[in-house]
């Protein structure tokens, strides 16, 4: 073990193979043209007229030359804040649909690849680097989201094993207790944040600003502590990240960065939550999903009751508390 880290399956050869394959395919413009047409046929019908993918021209496309429809547009990241705010929900819907519906993911959505055309549509370009996600994995990614919503740590570990984040022989008895503690810390942090937000209605402007600054600083400290604990768990246990998920994470971080230029309070997980829930309802059925989330609703009611006692606020004035 290196510096006490858990033993992991060697990944150096797989990493080099993945890099070599992606580099080779990205240099073949026929492959990129095929990716582009796949997005047009499988993604666009799901999103209506708010998203656009340019046409390709296979007859004049070769391994070294890609011919596509010309797009006149401005980069989303350089657009006015009101345009970014209008389209960011479309962008989240677009990428969640790629991840959970299509199973084929644009893995390089840097600011230059997301445009706004004259019709106000979000336009995706540059399809050289894409990630394939098997239908089996999309189902279990959705299951992981549902278990995260429920706070079902054991279910999350099952999903992590199925999705190859953990080996089948991981020591579950050793892993579950610290993982449960992190989840409880997350619940407590969310509850504390909501509780603090209840008492700010009557402050004057200067006091409100000081309170907001204090709340942000407190939130950062709380979640920094949770992040340290979670990183320690990743260090102590043989977690690994499948190559496709590393590309997904990179793409979502870029998308969130663009969104923050339009709205400094943007929260990617909060924006994706209803879309993921809709997909889970389609996959598992509304009744089954409602049953699966029953425990989470009960937990939310318990947390709201706790906040009510602490804040002494009347019923109906409490914000909804997200349950991890």
CSV table of C-alpha atoms in Angstrom, one decimal:
chain,number,residue,atom,x,y,z
A,1,UNK,CA,0.0,0.0,0.0
A,2,UNK,CA,1.3,3.4,-1.0
A,3,UNK,CA,1.3,5.7,2.1
A,4,UNK,CA,-1.5,3.7,3.6
A,5,UNK,CA,-3.9,3.8,0.6
A,6,UNK,CA,-6.1,0.9,-0.1
A,7,UNK,CA,-5.0,-1.6,-2.7
A,8,UNK,CA,-6.5,-1.0,-6.1
A,9,UNK,CA,-6.5,-2.8,-9.4
A,10,UNK,CA,-3.6,-1.5,-11.5
A,11,UNK,CA,-5.1,1.1,-13.9
A,12,UNK,CA,-2.0,2.4,-15.8
A,13,UNK,CA,-2.4,0.1,-18.8
A,14,UNK,CA,-6.2,0.8,-19.0
A,15,UNK,CA,-5.5,4.6,-18.7
A,16,UNK,CA,-3.0,4.5,-21.6
A,17,UNK,CA,-5.4,2.4,-23.7
A,18,UNK,CA,-8.2,4.8,-23.1
A,19,UNK,CA,-6.0,7.8,-23.9
A,20,UNK,CA,-4.7,6.2,-27.1
A,21,UNK,CA,-8.1,5.1,-28.3
A,22,UNK,CA,-9.7,8.5,-27.7
A,23,UNK,CA,-6.7,10.3,-29.4
A,24,UNK,CA,-6.9,8.1,-32.4
A,25,UNK,CA,-10.7,8.4,-32.8
A,26,UNK,CA,-10.6,12.2,-32.3
A,27,UNK,CA,-8.2,12.5,-35.2
A,28,UNK,CA,-10.6,10.6,-37.6
A,29,UNK,CA,-13.2,13.1,-38.7
A,30,UNK,CA,-15.4,10.4,-40.1
A,31,UNK,CA,-15.8,9.2,-36.6
A,32,UNK,CA,-16.8,12.7,-35.4
A,33,UNK,CA,-19.3,13.0,-38.3
A,34,UNK,CA,-20.9,9.7,-37.1
A,35,UNK,CA,-21.1,11.1,-33.5
A,36,UNK,CA,-22.7,14.3,-34.8
A,37,UNK,CA,-25.4,12.4,-36.7
A,38,UNK,CA,-26.1,10.1,-33.7
A,39,UNK,CA,-26.7,13.2,-31.6
A,40,UNK,CA,-29.1,14.6,-34.2
A,41,UNK,CA,-31.1,11.4,-34.5
A,42,UNK,CA,-31.2,10.3,-30.8
A,43,UNK,CA,-30.9,13.5,-28.7
A,44,UNK,CA,-32.7,16.3,-30.6
A,45,UNK,CA,-36.1,14.6,-30.8
A,46,UNK,CA,-36.1,14.4,-27.0
A,47,UNK,CA,-35.3,18.1,-26.5
A,48,UNK,CA,-37.6,19.9,-29.0
A,49,UNK,CA,-36.5,23.2,-30.6
A,50,UNK,CA,-34.4,24.5,-27.7
A,51,UNK,CA,-31.2,22.6,-28.6
A,52,UNK,CA,-29.6,22.3,-32.0
A,53,UNK,CA,-26.8,20.1,-33.5
A,54,UNK,CA,-25.5,21.1,-37.0
A,55,UNK,CA,-25.8,18.8,-39.9
A,56,UNK,CA,-22.8,17.0,-41.3
A,57,UNK,CA,-22.1,16.3,-45.0
A,58,UNK,CA,-20.7,12.7,-45.3
A,59,UNK,CA,-20.2,12.9,-49.0
A,60,UNK,CA,-17.4,15.5,-48.6
A,61,UNK,CA,-16.1,14.4,-45.2
A,62,UNK,CA,-12.9,12.4,-45.0
A,63,UNK,CA,-10.6,11.1,-42.3
A,64,UNK,CA,-8.8,14.5,-42.4
A,65,UNK,CA,-11.6,16.9,-43.4
A,66,UNK,CA,-15.0,17.4,-41.6
A,67,UNK,CA,-17.7,19.2,-43.4
A,68,UNK,CA,-20.6,20.5,-41.3
A,69,UNK,CA,-23.3,23.1,-41.4
A,70,UNK,CA,-21.9,26.6,-40.5
A,71,UNK,CA,-23.3,28.0,-37.3
A,72,UNK,CA,-23.5,31.8,-36.6
A,73,UNK,CA,-23.6,32.3,-32.9
A,74,UNK,CA,-22.0,33.6,-29.7
A,75,UNK,CA,-20.4,31.5,-27.0
A,76,UNK,CA,-22.8,30.8,-24.2
A,77,UNK,CA,-20.2,31.7,-21.7
A,78,UNK,CA,-19.8,35.2,-23.3
A,79,UNK,CA,-23.5,35.9,-23.5
A,80,UNK,CA,-25.4,38.3,-21.2
A,81,UNK,CA,-26.3,36.9,-17.8
A,82,UNK,CA,-30.0,36.8,-18.7
A,83,UNK,CA,-29.3,34.6,-21.8
A,84,UNK,CA,-27.2,32.3,-19.7
A,85,UNK,CA,-29.9,32.0,-17.0
A,86,UNK,CA,-32.5,31.3,-19.7
A,87,UNK,CA,-30.5,28.6,-21.3
A,88,UNK,CA,-28.7,26.9,-18.4
A,89,UNK,CA,-31.8,24.8,-17.6
A,90,UNK,CA,-31.9,23.7,-21.2
A,91,UNK,CA,-28.2,22.8,-20.9
A,92,UNK,CA,-28.7,20.8,-17.8
A,93,UNK,CA,-31.7,19.0,-19.4
A,94,UNK,CA,-29.6,18.4,-22.5
A,95,UNK,CA,-26.7,16.7,-20.6
A,96,UNK,CA,-28.9,14.8,-18.2
A,97,UNK,CA,-30.8,13.4,-21.2
A,98,UNK,CA,-27.5,12.4,-22.7
A,99,UNK,CA,-26.4,10.7,-19.5
A,100,UNK,CA,-29.6,8.9,-18.5
A,101,UNK,CA,-31.7,8.6,-21.7
A,102,UNK,CA,-29.4,8.3,-24.7
A,103,UNK,CA,-26.3,6.7,-23.1
A,104,UNK,CA,-24.0,8.7,-25.3
A,105,UNK,CA,-22.3,11.8,-23.9
A,106,UNK,CA,-20.6,14.9,-25.3
A,107,UNK,CA,-17.5,14.8,-23.2
A,108,UNK,CA,-15.9,18.1,-24.3
A,109,UNK,CA,-18.4,20.9,-23.7
A,110,UNK,CA,-15.9,23.6,-23.1
A,111,UNK,CA,-17.1,27.2,-23.6
A,112,UNK,CA,-16.1,27.3,-27.3
A,113,UNK,CA,-18.3,24.3,-28.0
A,114,UNK,CA,-21.6,25.7,-26.6
A,115,UNK,CA,-23.1,28.5,-28.7
A,116,UNK,CA,-26.3,30.5,-28.8
A,117,UNK,CA,-27.6,31.0,-32.4
A,118,UNK,CA,-29.8,33.8,-33.8
A,119,UNK,CA,-32.9,31.9,-32.8
A,120,UNK,CA,-31.8,31.7,-29.2
A,121,UNK,CA,-31.1,28.0,-29.3
A,122,UNK,CA,-28.3,26.2,-27.4
A,123,UNK,CA,-26.0,24.8,-30.1
A,124,UNK,CA,-23.6,21.9,-29.5
A,125,UNK,CA,-20.5,21.6,-31.7
A,126,UNK,CA,-17.3,19.5,-31.8
A,127,UNK,CA,-18.2,15.9,-31.2
A,128,UNK,CA,-14.7,14.4,-31.5
A,129,UNK,CA,-14.7,13.2,-27.8
A,130,UNK,CA,-17.8,11.4,-26.7
A,131,UNK,CA,-18.4,8.7,-24.0
A,132,UNK,CA,-20.5,5.7,-24.5
A,133,UNK,CA,-22.6,4.5,-21.5
A,134,UNK,CA,-24.1,1.1,-21.6
A,135,UNK,CA,-27.9,0.9,-21.0
A,136,UNK,CA,-27.0,-1.3,-18.0
A,137,UNK,CA,-25.0,1.5,-16.5
A,138,UNK,CA,-27.6,4.2,-17.2
A,139,UNK,CA,-30.1,2.2,-15.3
A,140,UNK,CA,-27.8,1.8,-12.3
A,141,UNK,CA,-26.8,5.5,-12.5
A,142,UNK,CA,-30.5,6.3,-12.1
A,143,UNK,CA,-30.7,3.8,-9.2
A,144,UNK,CA,-27.8,5.5,-7.6
A,145,UNK,CA,-29.5,8.9,-7.9
A,146,UNK,CA,-32.7,7.5,-6.3
A,147,UNK,CA,-30.7,5.9,-3.5
A,148,UNK,CA,-28.9,9.3,-3.0
A,149,UNK,CA,-32.3,10.9,-2.7
A,150,UNK,CA,-33.4,8.3,-0.2
A,151,UNK,CA,-30.2,8.4,1.8
A,152,UNK,CA,-29.8,4.7,1.3
A,153,UNK,CA,-26.1,4.2,1.9
A,154,UNK,CA,-26.2,0.4,1.5
A,155,UNK,CA,-28.0,0.8,-1.8
A,156,UNK,CA,-25.4,3.3,-2.9
A,157,UNK,CA,-22.6,0.8,-2.1
A,158,UNK,CA,-24.5,-1.8,-4.2
A,159,UNK,CA,-24.7,0.7,-7.1
A,160,UNK,CA,-21.0,1.6,-6.7
A,161,UNK,CA,-20.0,-2.1,-7.0
A,162,UNK,CA,-22.3,-2.6,-10.1
A,163,UNK,CA,-20.9,0.6,-11.7
A,164,UNK,CA,-17.3,-0.5,-11.0
A,165,UNK,CA,-16.5,2.2,-8.6
A,166,UNK,CA,-15.8,-0.5,-6.0
A,167,UNK,CA,-14.7,-4.2,-6.3
A,168,UNK,CA,-17.3,-6.9,-5.4
A,169,UNK,CA,-15.1,-8.0,-2.5
A,170,UNK,CA,-15.0,-4.6,-0.8
A,171,UNK,CA,-15.2,-4.8,3.0
A,172,UNK,CA,-18.8,-3.5,3.4
A,173,UNK,CA,-18.8,-3.9,7.2
A,174,UNK,CA,-15.8,-1.5,7.4
A,175,UNK,CA,-17.0,0.9,4.7
A,176,UNK,CA,-20.7,1.5,5.7
A,177,UNK,CA,-20.1,3.1,9.2
A,178,UNK,CA,-17.9,6.0,8.0
A,179,UNK,CA,-20.0,6.5,4.9
A,180,UNK,CA,-23.2,6.7,7.0
A,181,UNK,CA,-21.4,9.3,9.2
A,182,UNK,CA,-20.6,11.5,6.2
A,183,UNK,CA,-24.3,11.3,5.1
A,184,UNK,CA,-25.4,12.3,8.5
A,185,UNK,CA,-23.0,15.2,8.5
A,186,UNK,CA,-24.4,16.3,5.1
A,187,UNK,CA,-28.0,16.2,6.5
A,188,UNK,CA,-26.9,18.2,9.5
A,189,UNK,CA,-25.1,20.8,7.3
A,190,UNK,CA,-28.2,21.2,5.1
A,191,UNK,CA,-30.5,21.5,8.2
A,192,UNK,CA,-28.2,24.1,9.8
A,193,UNK,CA,-28.1,26.1,6.6
A,194,UNK,CA,-31.9,26.1,6.4
A,195,UNK,CA,-32.2,27.0,10.1
A,196,UNK,CA,-29.9,29.9,9.8
A,197,UNK,CA,-31.8,31.2,6.7
A,198,UNK,CA,-35.0,31.4,8.8
A,199,UNK,CA,-33.8,34.1,11.1
A,200,UNK,CA,-32.7,36.7,8.6
A,201,UNK,CA,-36.0,38.3,7.6
A,202,UNK,CA,-35.9,41.2,10.0
A,203,UNK,CA,-32.3,42.4,9.8
A,204,UNK,CA,-31.3,45.7,8.3
A,205,UNK,CA,-29.4,45.8,5.1
A,206,UNK,CA,-25.9,45.9,6.6
A,207,UNK,CA,-26.8,43.2,9.1
A,208,UNK,CA,-28.2,41.1,6.4
A,209,UNK,CA,-25.0,41.3,4.3
A,210,UNK,CA,-23.0,40.4,7.3
A,211,UNK,CA,-25.3,37.5,8.1
A,212,UNK,CA,-25.1,36.3,4.5
A,213,UNK,CA,-21.3,36.4,4.5
A,214,UNK,CA,-21.3,34.5,7.8
A,215,UNK,CA,-23.7,31.9,6.4
A,216,UNK,CA,-21.5,31.4,3.3
A,217,UNK,CA,-18.4,31.1,5.4
A,218,UNK,CA,-20.1,28.6,7.7
A,219,UNK,CA,-21.4,26.5,4.8
A,220,UNK,CA,-17.9,26.4,3.3
A,221,UNK,CA,-16.4,25.2,6.6
A,222,UNK,CA,-19.1,22.5,7.0
A,223,UNK,CA,-18.8,21.1,3.5
A,224,UNK,CA,-15.0,21.4,3.5
A,225,UNK,CA,-15.1,19.1,6.6
A,226,UNK,CA,-17.5,16.7,4.9
A,227,UNK,CA,-15.2,16.7,1.8
A,228,UNK,CA,-12.2,15.9,3.9
A,229,UNK,CA,-14.0,13.0,5.5
A,230,UNK,CA,-15.2,11.7,2.1
A,231,UNK,CA,-11.7,12.0,0.6
A,232,UNK,CA,-10.4,10.0,3.5
A,233,UNK,CA,-12.9,7.2,2.8
A,234,UNK,CA,-11.9,7.2,-0.9
A,235,UNK,CA,-8.3,6.9,0.2
A,236,UNK,CA,-8.9,4.1,2.7
A,237,UNK,CA,-11.1,2.0,0.5
A,238,UNK,CA,-10.4,0.8,-3.1
A,239,UNK,CA,-12.6,3.3,-5.0
A,240,UNK,CA,-11.9,3.7,-8.6
A,241,UNK,CA,-13.5,6.0,-11.3
A,242,UNK,CA,-14.5,4.4,-14.6
A,243,UNK,CA,-13.1,6.3,-17.5
A,244,UNK,CA,-16.5,7.3,-18.9
A,245,UNK,CA,-17.5,8.8,-15.5
A,246,UNK,CA,-14.3,10.9,-15.4
A,247,UNK,CA,-15.4,12.4,-18.7
A,248,UNK,CA,-18.9,13.0,-17.4
A,249,UNK,CA,-17.6,14.7,-14.3
A,250,UNK,CA,-15.4,17.0,-16.4
A,251,UNK,CA,-18.3,17.9,-18.7
A,252,UNK,CA,-20.6,18.8,-15.8
A,253,UNK,CA,-18.0,20.9,-14.0
A,254,UNK,CA,-17.5,22.9,-17.2
A,255,UNK,CA,-21.3,23.3,-17.5
A,256,UNK,CA,-21.6,24.5,-13.9
A,257,UNK,CA,-18.8,26.9,-14.4
A,258,UNK,CA,-20.6,28.6,-17.3
A,259,UNK,CA,-23.8,28.7,-15.3
A,260,UNK,CA,-22.1,30.4,-12.4
A,261,UNK,CA,-21.1,33.3,-14.7
A,262,UNK,CA,-24.9,34.0,-15.1
A,263,UNK,CA,-26.0,33.1,-11.6
A,264,UNK,CA,-23.5,33.0,-8.7
A,265,UNK,CA,-25.9,30.9,-6.6
A,266,UNK,CA,-26.4,28.2,-9.3
A,267,UNK,CA,-26.4,24.7,-7.9
A,268,UNK,CA,-25.9,22.0,-10.5
A,269,UNK,CA,-27.4,19.2,-8.2
A,270,UNK,CA,-30.5,21.3,-7.4
A,271,UNK,CA,-31.0,22.0,-11.1
A,272,UNK,CA,-30.6,18.4,-12.1
A,273,UNK,CA,-32.7,16.9,-9.3
A,274,UNK,CA,-36.2,17.3,-10.9
A,275,UNK,CA,-34.9,16.0,-14.3
A,276,UNK,CA,-33.3,13.0,-12.7
A,277,UNK,CA,-36.4,12.3,-10.7
A,278,UNK,CA,-38.5,12.4,-13.9
A,279,UNK,CA,-36.1,9.9,-15.6
A,280,UNK,CA,-36.3,7.7,-12.5
A,281,UNK,CA,-40.1,7.8,-12.7
A,282,UNK,CA,-40.0,6.7,-16.3
A,283,UNK,CA,-37.5,3.9,-15.6
A,284,UNK,CA,-39.0,2.5,-12.3
A,285,UNK,CA,-42.6,3.7,-12.7
A,286,UNK,CA,-44.2,6.6,-10.7
A,287,UNK,CA,-45.7,4.3,-8.0
A,288,UNK,CA,-42.5,2.3,-7.4
A,289,UNK,CA,-40.5,5.6,-7.2
A,290,UNK,CA,-42.9,7.1,-4.8
A,291,UNK,CA,-42.6,4.0,-2.6
A,292,UNK,CA,-38.8,4.1,-2.9
A,293,UNK,CA,-38.8,7.7,-1.8
A,294,UNK,CA,-41.2,7.2,1.1
A,295,UNK,CA,-38.3,6.9,3.6
A,296,UNK,CA,-36.7,10.1,2.3
A,297,UNK,CA,-40.0,12.0,2.7
A,298,UNK,CA,-40.3,10.7,6.3
A,299,UNK,CA,-36.8,11.8,7.0
A,300,UNK,CA,-37.5,15.2,5.5
A,301,UNK,CA,-40.5,15.6,7.8
A,302,UNK,CA,-38.4,14.7,10.8
A,303,UNK,CA,-35.8,17.3,9.8
A,304,UNK,CA,-38.4,20.0,9.3
A,305,UNK,CA,-39.9,19.2,12.7
A,306,UNK,CA,-36.5,19.6,14.2
A,307,UNK,CA,-36.0,23.0,12.5
A,308,UNK,CA,-39.4,24.1,13.5
A,309,UNK,CA,-38.6,23.5,17.2
A,310,UNK,CA,-35.2,25.2,16.9
A,311,UNK,CA,-36.4,28.2,15.0
A,312,UNK,CA,-39.9,28.5,16.6
A,313,UNK,CA,-41.3,29.5,13.2
A,314,UNK,CA,-44.9,28.9,12.4
A,315,UNK,CA,-45.8,26.0,10.0
A,316,UNK,CA,-45.6,27.0,6.4
A,317,UNK,CA,-42.7,29.4,6.7
A,318,UNK,CA,-40.0,26.7,6.5
A,319,UNK,CA,-38.0,26.1,3.4
A,320,UNK,CA,-37.8,22.5,2.0
A,321,UNK,CA,-34.9,20.6,3.3
A,322,UNK,CA,-33.1,18.4,0.7
A,323,UNK,CA,-32.4,15.0,2.1
A,324,UNK,CA,-29.2,13.4,0.9
